[in-house]
């Protein structure tokens, strides 16, 4: 299903747009509504974040959202329920999660229940290929796409090792740093994407820092997918209430969707 | 046994690397730099000279005869890491990693600290070697360990209070990792304990192993034999591994780790990770941790900032599972009882962290019986804890007329 979403974007000569929100943020139902609004406004693939107490890849924006979700009692079951509700909207849904909650839930159990809920894949930002063996087996069994990350500092040998274990797409972390909107998207990302293309046929999506249609267009000029997370969280954090927050999500998603179709040089 | 960890940094199923890909190159670089340094006699010689002329090693072994009257006849020996420069065992590891930082050509170090002992040691080594230094410290800890914050700043370090999460050591580590992932080209993360991704657990253990090596020689000289037991407090576990490691192959030597049981393990307000936790992944490695049913890290409590941590080094997890070491909890109240006992019997004010080990050793002595020899790793001195202890025992005079006090005068 993930491959099909990238294929469709490719056939339309554009990049795919991938939108992220943590489950339970701004509320359990608000998250589902916001993700559906994203899809209606042109997001091709949805990432549901599993809120975790120690998100060491995340900057202040996502930390704040995750804190809010955890305080409201969002747990693994709630994440799976969120996936189930969003999967009805017809786009592929992935879970993005730090590793320990998966290990704690049970590797096979997590994979099987996510697949049963309608999930298509899982992004694991702190699971290295060296430690991923049992997880990859569970994903294969459950027909889930495991997505691992590559970074600008990855050696070519590591790119081979990582991309060989990815299904669906390869997640390229565009900068050396944590999540969060940046005024200028990384200058090293195009080089990283080019290096990935030399060793893998999979689509490459770029994340970390995109917050506007113009930036999305810039990334879309060299990547197959544009991942946006903190910018969606930020408009929800800034909104005076949930309804206006969801309208702002919709507006931002439309701007980004226009951006991935523009493909500025 | 001494061949652990394996090549990929595993102690059985524990250890390994669970980190963002962005850090993998830096961990590989560190692993290589450490291997090169170990093979270079000049590195070892420089470190040994710093231990001798800067830290004041070897640290003495004190025969605690008056304390031993409270043990039912067991003889307690204190390995005096509290007498090291900067006041704890932390300097042993810090000097090693600081020299390594210089070898790697990185101008900046960052560190996490709980009680402030590792932060002070790192700030000290940074000053000595001319490195830029940033220390992340949970906001709650900056309050209860204010004296160490001042120390670090006097030494030229930038102390950053961490105001997210539980505002303690765990959050300071998260924030240091976030800094590192953004600055890894110029920065070494000078991790203070035997936790974290490979190669930190093995490297920090090796740098701390000097404690056990000296202890073996000193106990042999004093008693003519090996000790019956070794006792150490366990937060992340570096002082414990430091003194345990040398004795792992000596089956006759019991290894005992004492964790912070806080208000009591049954209350849920504690930090007894090995005693009450379960296997999982935190801060880059698989080990025991305190977590809820969903794998969210638990909020911990201990009177001692240095033990107030929900994780523990992976080698301890392995030592626990194999039964080679035993781990038990010591409550705040029990640790403070031992704190006072050591003050009154030996004239030594210990760090509250180390007081947990003193309590454990006294209990152990009563169990092991007359004639047995127990070495306590007295990992730090208690200057930083005087305020906490004075409040605990209510030994402060009522406040004087503070309006008449000179600026900065303490109540």
mmCIF file of N, CA and C in Angstrom, chain B residues 176-242:
data_model
loop_
_atom_site.group_PDB
_atom_site.id
_atom_site.type_symbol
_atom_site.label_atom_id
_atom_site.label_comp_id
_atom_site.label_asym_id
_atom_site.label_seq_id
_atom_site.Cartn_x
_atom_site.Cartn_y
_atom_site.Cartn_z
ATOM 1 N N UNK B 176 21.408 15.821 26.594
ATOM 2 C CA UNK B 176 22.790 15.687 26.118
ATOM 3 C C UNK B 176 22.818 14.932 24.787
ATOM 4 N N UNK B 177 21.969 13.899 24.661
ATOM 5 C CA UNK B 177 21.907 13.149 23.396
ATOM 6 C C UNK B 177 21.421 14.049 22.264
ATOM 7 N N UNK B 178 20.459 14.912 22.571
ATOM 8 C CA UNK B 178 19.932 15.825 21.542
ATOM 9 C C UNK B 178 21.012 16.808 21.105
ATOM 10 N N UNK B 179 21.770 17.306 22.070
ATOM 11 C CA UNK B 179 22.893 18.185 21.725
ATOM 12 C C UNK B 179 23.870 17.417 20.839
ATOM 13 N N UNK B 180 24.191 16.198 21.267
ATOM 14 C CA UNK B 180 25.242 15.435 20.574
ATOM 15 C C UNK B 180 24.877 15.153 19.125
ATOM 16 N N UNK B 181 23.617 14.810 18.889
ATOM 17 C CA UNK B 181 23.213 14.442 17.537
ATOM 18 C C UNK B 181 23.339 15.662 16.600
ATOM 19 N N UNK B 182 23.283 16.859 17.171
ATOM 20 C CA UNK B 182 23.398 18.073 16.355
ATOM 21 C C UNK B 182 24.830 18.567 16.222
ATOM 22 N N UNK B 183 25.741 18.112 17.103
ATOM 23 C CA UNK B 183 27.075 18.719 17.176
ATOM 24 C C UNK B 183 28.196 17.693 17.094
ATOM 25 N N UNK B 184 27.853 16.510 16.622
ATOM 26 C CA UNK B 184 28.744 15.365 16.786
ATOM 27 C C UNK B 184 30.107 15.547 16.091
ATOM 28 N N UNK B 185 30.169 16.408 15.082
ATOM 29 C CA UNK B 185 31.449 16.629 14.398
ATOM 30 C C UNK B 185 32.488 17.259 15.320
ATOM 31 N N UNK B 186 32.043 18.100 16.223
ATOM 32 C CA UNK B 186 32.988 18.858 17.050
ATOM 33 C C UNK B 186 32.940 18.467 18.514
ATOM 34 N N UNK B 187 32.011 17.578 18.856
ATOM 35 C CA UNK B 187 31.716 17.347 20.270
ATOM 36 C C UNK B 187 31.825 15.878 20.641
ATOM 37 N N UNK B 188 32.410 15.623 21.799
ATOM 38 C CA UNK B 188 32.360 14.286 22.378
ATOM 39 C C UNK B 188 31.375 14.298 23.546
ATOM 40 N N UNK B 189 30.505 13.292 23.568
ATOM 41 C CA UNK B 189 29.606 13.146 24.703
ATOM 42 C C UNK B 189 30.342 12.348 25.766
ATOM 43 N N UNK B 190 30.724 13.043 26.816
ATOM 44 C CA UNK B 190 31.507 12.413 27.880
ATOM 45 C C UNK B 190 30.533 11.803 28.909
ATOM 46 N N UNK B 191 30.029 10.647 28.556
ATOM 47 C CA UNK B 191 29.027 9.967 29.387
ATOM 48 C C UNK B 191 29.674 9.492 30.685
ATOM 49 N N UNK B 192 28.943 9.660 31.786
ATOM 50 C CA UNK B 192 29.550 9.447 33.093
ATOM 51 C C UNK B 192 29.335 8.092 33.709
ATOM 52 N N UNK B 193 28.607 7.214 33.039
ATOM 53 C CA UNK B 193 28.366 5.934 33.675
ATOM 54 C C UNK B 193 28.466 4.794 32.663
ATOM 55 N N UNK B 194 28.263 3.567 33.155
ATOM 56 C CA UNK B 194 28.462 2.385 32.313
ATOM 57 C C UNK B 194 27.192 2.023 31.556
ATOM 58 N N UNK B 195 26.335 3.016 31.304
ATOM 59 C CA UNK B 195 25.135 2.814 30.496
ATOM 60 C C UNK B 195 25.392 3.375 29.100
ATOM 61 N N UNK B 196 24.304 3.538 28.329
ATOM 62 C CA UNK B 196 24.437 4.113 26.995
ATOM 63 C C UNK B 196 24.838 3.075 25.963
ATOM 64 N N UNK B 197 24.912 3.518 24.696
ATOM 65 C CA UNK B 197 25.245 2.600 23.608
ATOM 66 C C UNK B 197 26.713 2.173 23.646
ATOM 67 N N UNK B 198 26.995 1.004 23.109
ATOM 68 C CA UNK B 198 28.363 0.558 22.920
ATOM 69 C C UNK B 198 29.134 1.619 22.140
ATOM 70 N N UNK B 199 30.360 2.010 22.482
ATOM 71 C CA UNK B 199 31.241 1.368 23.452
ATOM 72 C C UNK B 199 31.236 1.963 24.857
ATOM 73 N N UNK B 200 30.267 2.810 25.192
ATOM 74 C CA UNK B 200 30.344 3.457 26.506
ATOM 75 C C UNK B 200 30.408 2.465 27.670
ATOM 76 N N UNK B 201 29.534 1.434 27.718
ATOM 77 C CA UNK B 201 29.587 0.569 28.917
ATOM 78 C C UNK B 201 30.945 -0.103 29.134
ATOM 79 N N UNK B 202 31.579 -0.521 28.048
ATOM 80 C CA UNK B 202 32.873 -1.192 28.216
ATOM 81 C C UNK B 202 33.980 -0.175 28.449
ATOM 82 N N UNK B 203 33.917 0.943 27.769
ATOM 83 C CA UNK B 203 34.973 1.951 27.912
ATOM 84 C C UNK B 203 34.964 2.555 29.320
ATOM 85 N N UNK B 204 33.790 2.921 29.799
ATOM 86 C CA UNK B 204 33.715 3.515 31.138
ATOM 87 C C UNK B 204 34.118 2.476 32.189
ATOM 88 N N UNK B 205 33.705 1.238 31.976
ATOM 89 C CA UNK B 205 34.125 0.166 32.895
ATOM 90 C C UNK B 205 35.644 0.068 32.937
ATOM 91 N N UNK B 206 36.264 0.076 31.770
ATOM 92 C CA UNK B 206 37.721 -0.053 31.726
ATOM 93 C C UNK B 206 38.401 1.106 32.454
ATOM 94 N N UNK B 207 37.864 2.307 32.249
ATOM 95 C CA UNK B 207 38.472 3.464 32.921
ATOM 96 C C UNK B 207 38.247 3.417 34.434
ATOM 97 N N UNK B 208 37.179 2.780 34.872
ATOM 98 C CA UNK B 208 36.897 2.683 36.309
ATOM 99 C C UNK B 208 37.519 1.436 36.940
ATOM 100 N N UNK B 209 37.995 0.523 36.130
ATOM 101 C CA UNK B 209 38.492 -0.749 36.675
ATOM 102 C C UNK B 209 39.702 -0.565 37.583
ATOM 103 N N UNK B 210 40.352 0.570 37.486
ATOM 104 C CA UNK B 210 41.502 0.863 38.354
ATOM 105 C C UNK B 210 41.099 0.777 39.831
ATOM 106 N N UNK B 211 39.837 1.047 40.128
ATOM 107 C CA UNK B 211 39.375 0.996 41.528
ATOM 108 C C UNK B 211 39.511 -0.433 42.061
ATOM 109 N N UNK B 212 39.025 -1.386 41.314
ATOM 110 C CA UNK B 212 39.101 -2.778 41.744
ATOM 111 C C UNK B 212 40.529 -3.308 41.727
ATOM 112 N N UNK B 213 41.305 -2.871 40.736
ATOM 113 C CA UNK B 213 42.706 -3.333 40.649
ATOM 114 C C UNK B 213 43.494 -2.886 41.875
ATOM 115 N N UNK B 214 43.337 -1.629 42.247
ATOM 116 C CA UNK B 214 44.020 -1.154 43.452
ATOM 117 C C UNK B 214 43.497 -1.876 44.688
ATOM 118 N N UNK B 215 42.188 -2.074 44.727
ATOM 119 C CA UNK B 215 41.577 -2.715 45.899
ATOM 120 C C UNK B 215 42.155 -4.109 46.114
ATOM 121 N N UNK B 216 42.268 -4.865 45.042
ATOM 122 C CA UNK B 216 42.811 -6.221 45.171
ATOM 123 C C UNK B 216 44.199 -6.192 45.829
ATOM 124 N N UNK B 217 45.069 -5.334 45.308
ATOM 125 C CA UNK B 217 46.433 -5.270 45.840
ATOM 126 C C UNK B 217 46.422 -4.805 47.296
ATOM 127 N N UNK B 218 45.583 -3.813 47.585
ATOM 128 C CA UNK B 218 45.566 -3.253 48.943
ATOM 129 C C UNK B 218 44.997 -4.244 49.962
ATOM 130 N N UNK B 219 43.954 -4.956 49.572
ATOM 131 C CA UNK B 219 43.361 -5.932 50.500
ATOM 132 C C UNK B 219 44.339 -7.087 50.724
ATOM 133 N N UNK B 220 44.979 -7.540 49.654
ATOM 134 C CA UNK B 220 45.967 -8.618 49.784
ATOM 135 C C UNK B 220 47.073 -8.212 50.746
ATOM 136 N N UNK B 221 47.530 -6.970 50.611
ATOM 137 C CA UNK B 221 48.625 -6.509 51.456
ATOM 138 C C UNK B 221 48.176 -6.415 52.918
ATOM 139 N N UNK B 222 46.945 -5.964 53.115
ATOM 140 C CA UNK B 222 46.454 -5.745 54.474
ATOM 141 C C UNK B 222 46.054 -7.050 55.155
ATOM 142 N N UNK B 223 45.403 -7.926 54.426
ATOM 143 C CA UNK B 223 44.823 -9.112 55.060
ATOM 144 C C UNK B 223 45.466 -10.423 54.600
ATOM 145 N N UNK B 224 46.246 -10.353 53.542
ATOM 146 C CA UNK B 224 46.867 -11.561 53.032
ATOM 147 C C UNK B 224 45.947 -12.415 52.178
ATOM 148 N N UNK B 225 44.745 -11.961 51.945
ATOM 149 C CA UNK B 225 43.832 -12.746 51.108
ATOM 150 C C UNK B 225 42.843 -11.863 50.386
ATOM 151 N N UNK B 226 41.943 -12.521 49.669
ATOM 152 C CA UNK B 226 40.893 -11.773 48.974
ATOM 153 C C UNK B 226 39.790 -11.420 49.964
ATOM 154 N N UNK B 227 39.035 -10.357 49.694
ATOM 155 C CA UNK B 227 37.885 -10.052 50.550
ATOM 156 C C UNK B 227 36.775 -11.077 50.334
ATOM 157 N N UNK B 228 35.855 -11.139 51.293
ATOM 158 C CA UNK B 228 34.707 -12.032 51.127
ATOM 159 C C UNK B 228 33.602 -11.389 50.304
ATOM 160 N N UNK B 229 33.555 -10.075 50.383
ATOM 161 C CA UNK B 229 32.480 -9.388 49.665
ATOM 162 C C UNK B 229 32.896 -7.975 49.282
ATOM 163 N N UNK B 230 32.296 -7.502 48.213
ATOM 164 C CA UNK B 230 32.466 -6.124 47.754
ATOM 165 C C UNK B 230 31.082 -5.494 47.749
ATOM 166 N N UNK B 231 30.976 -4.287 48.281
ATOM 167 C CA UNK B 231 29.690 -3.593 48.302
ATOM 168 C C UNK B 231 29.827 -2.239 47.625
ATOM 169 N N UNK B 232 28.853 -1.908 46.795
ATOM 170 C CA UNK B 232 28.879 -0.614 46.113
ATOM 171 C C UNK B 232 27.457 -0.161 45.843
ATOM 172 N N UNK B 233 27.270 1.145 45.788
ATOM 173 C CA UNK B 233 25.962 1.653 45.398
ATOM 174 C C UNK B 233 25.841 1.595 43.873
ATOM 175 N N UNK B 234 24.598 1.492 43.408
ATOM 176 C CA UNK B 234 24.354 1.392 41.971
ATOM 177 C C UNK B 234 23.272 2.384 41.548
ATOM 178 N N UNK B 235 23.677 3.335 40.715
ATOM 179 C CA UNK B 235 22.709 4.204 40.045
ATOM 180 C C UNK B 235 22.746 3.783 38.585
ATOM 181 N N UNK B 236 23.639 4.416 37.827
ATOM 182 C CA UNK B 236 23.961 3.914 36.485
ATOM 183 C C UNK B 236 24.891 2.719 36.592
ATOM 184 N N UNK B 237 25.736 2.741 37.642
ATOM 185 C CA UNK B 237 26.539 1.569 37.959
ATOM 186 C C UNK B 237 28.030 1.674 37.744
ATOM 187 N N UNK B 238 28.586 2.880 37.581
ATOM 188 C CA UNK B 238 30.004 2.936 37.218
ATOM 189 C C UNK B 238 30.941 2.653 38.385
ATOM 190 N N UNK B 239 30.606 3.135 39.579
ATOM 191 C CA UNK B 239 31.542 2.845 40.680
ATOM 192 C C UNK B 239 31.476 1.374 41.042
ATOM 193 N N UNK B 240 30.272 0.792 40.913
ATOM 194 C CA UNK B 240 30.115 -0.628 41.240
ATOM 195 C C UNK B 240 30.885 -1.497 40.244
ATOM 196 N N UNK B 241 30.692 -1.236 38.948
ATOM 197 C CA UNK B 241 31.449 -2.011 37.958
ATOM 198 C C UNK B 241 32.947 -1.798 38.160
ATOM 199 N N UNK B 242 33.320 -0.564 38.480
ATOM 200 C CA UNK B 242 34.745 -0.255 38.674
ATOM 201 C C UNK B 242 35.393 -1.131 39.717
#
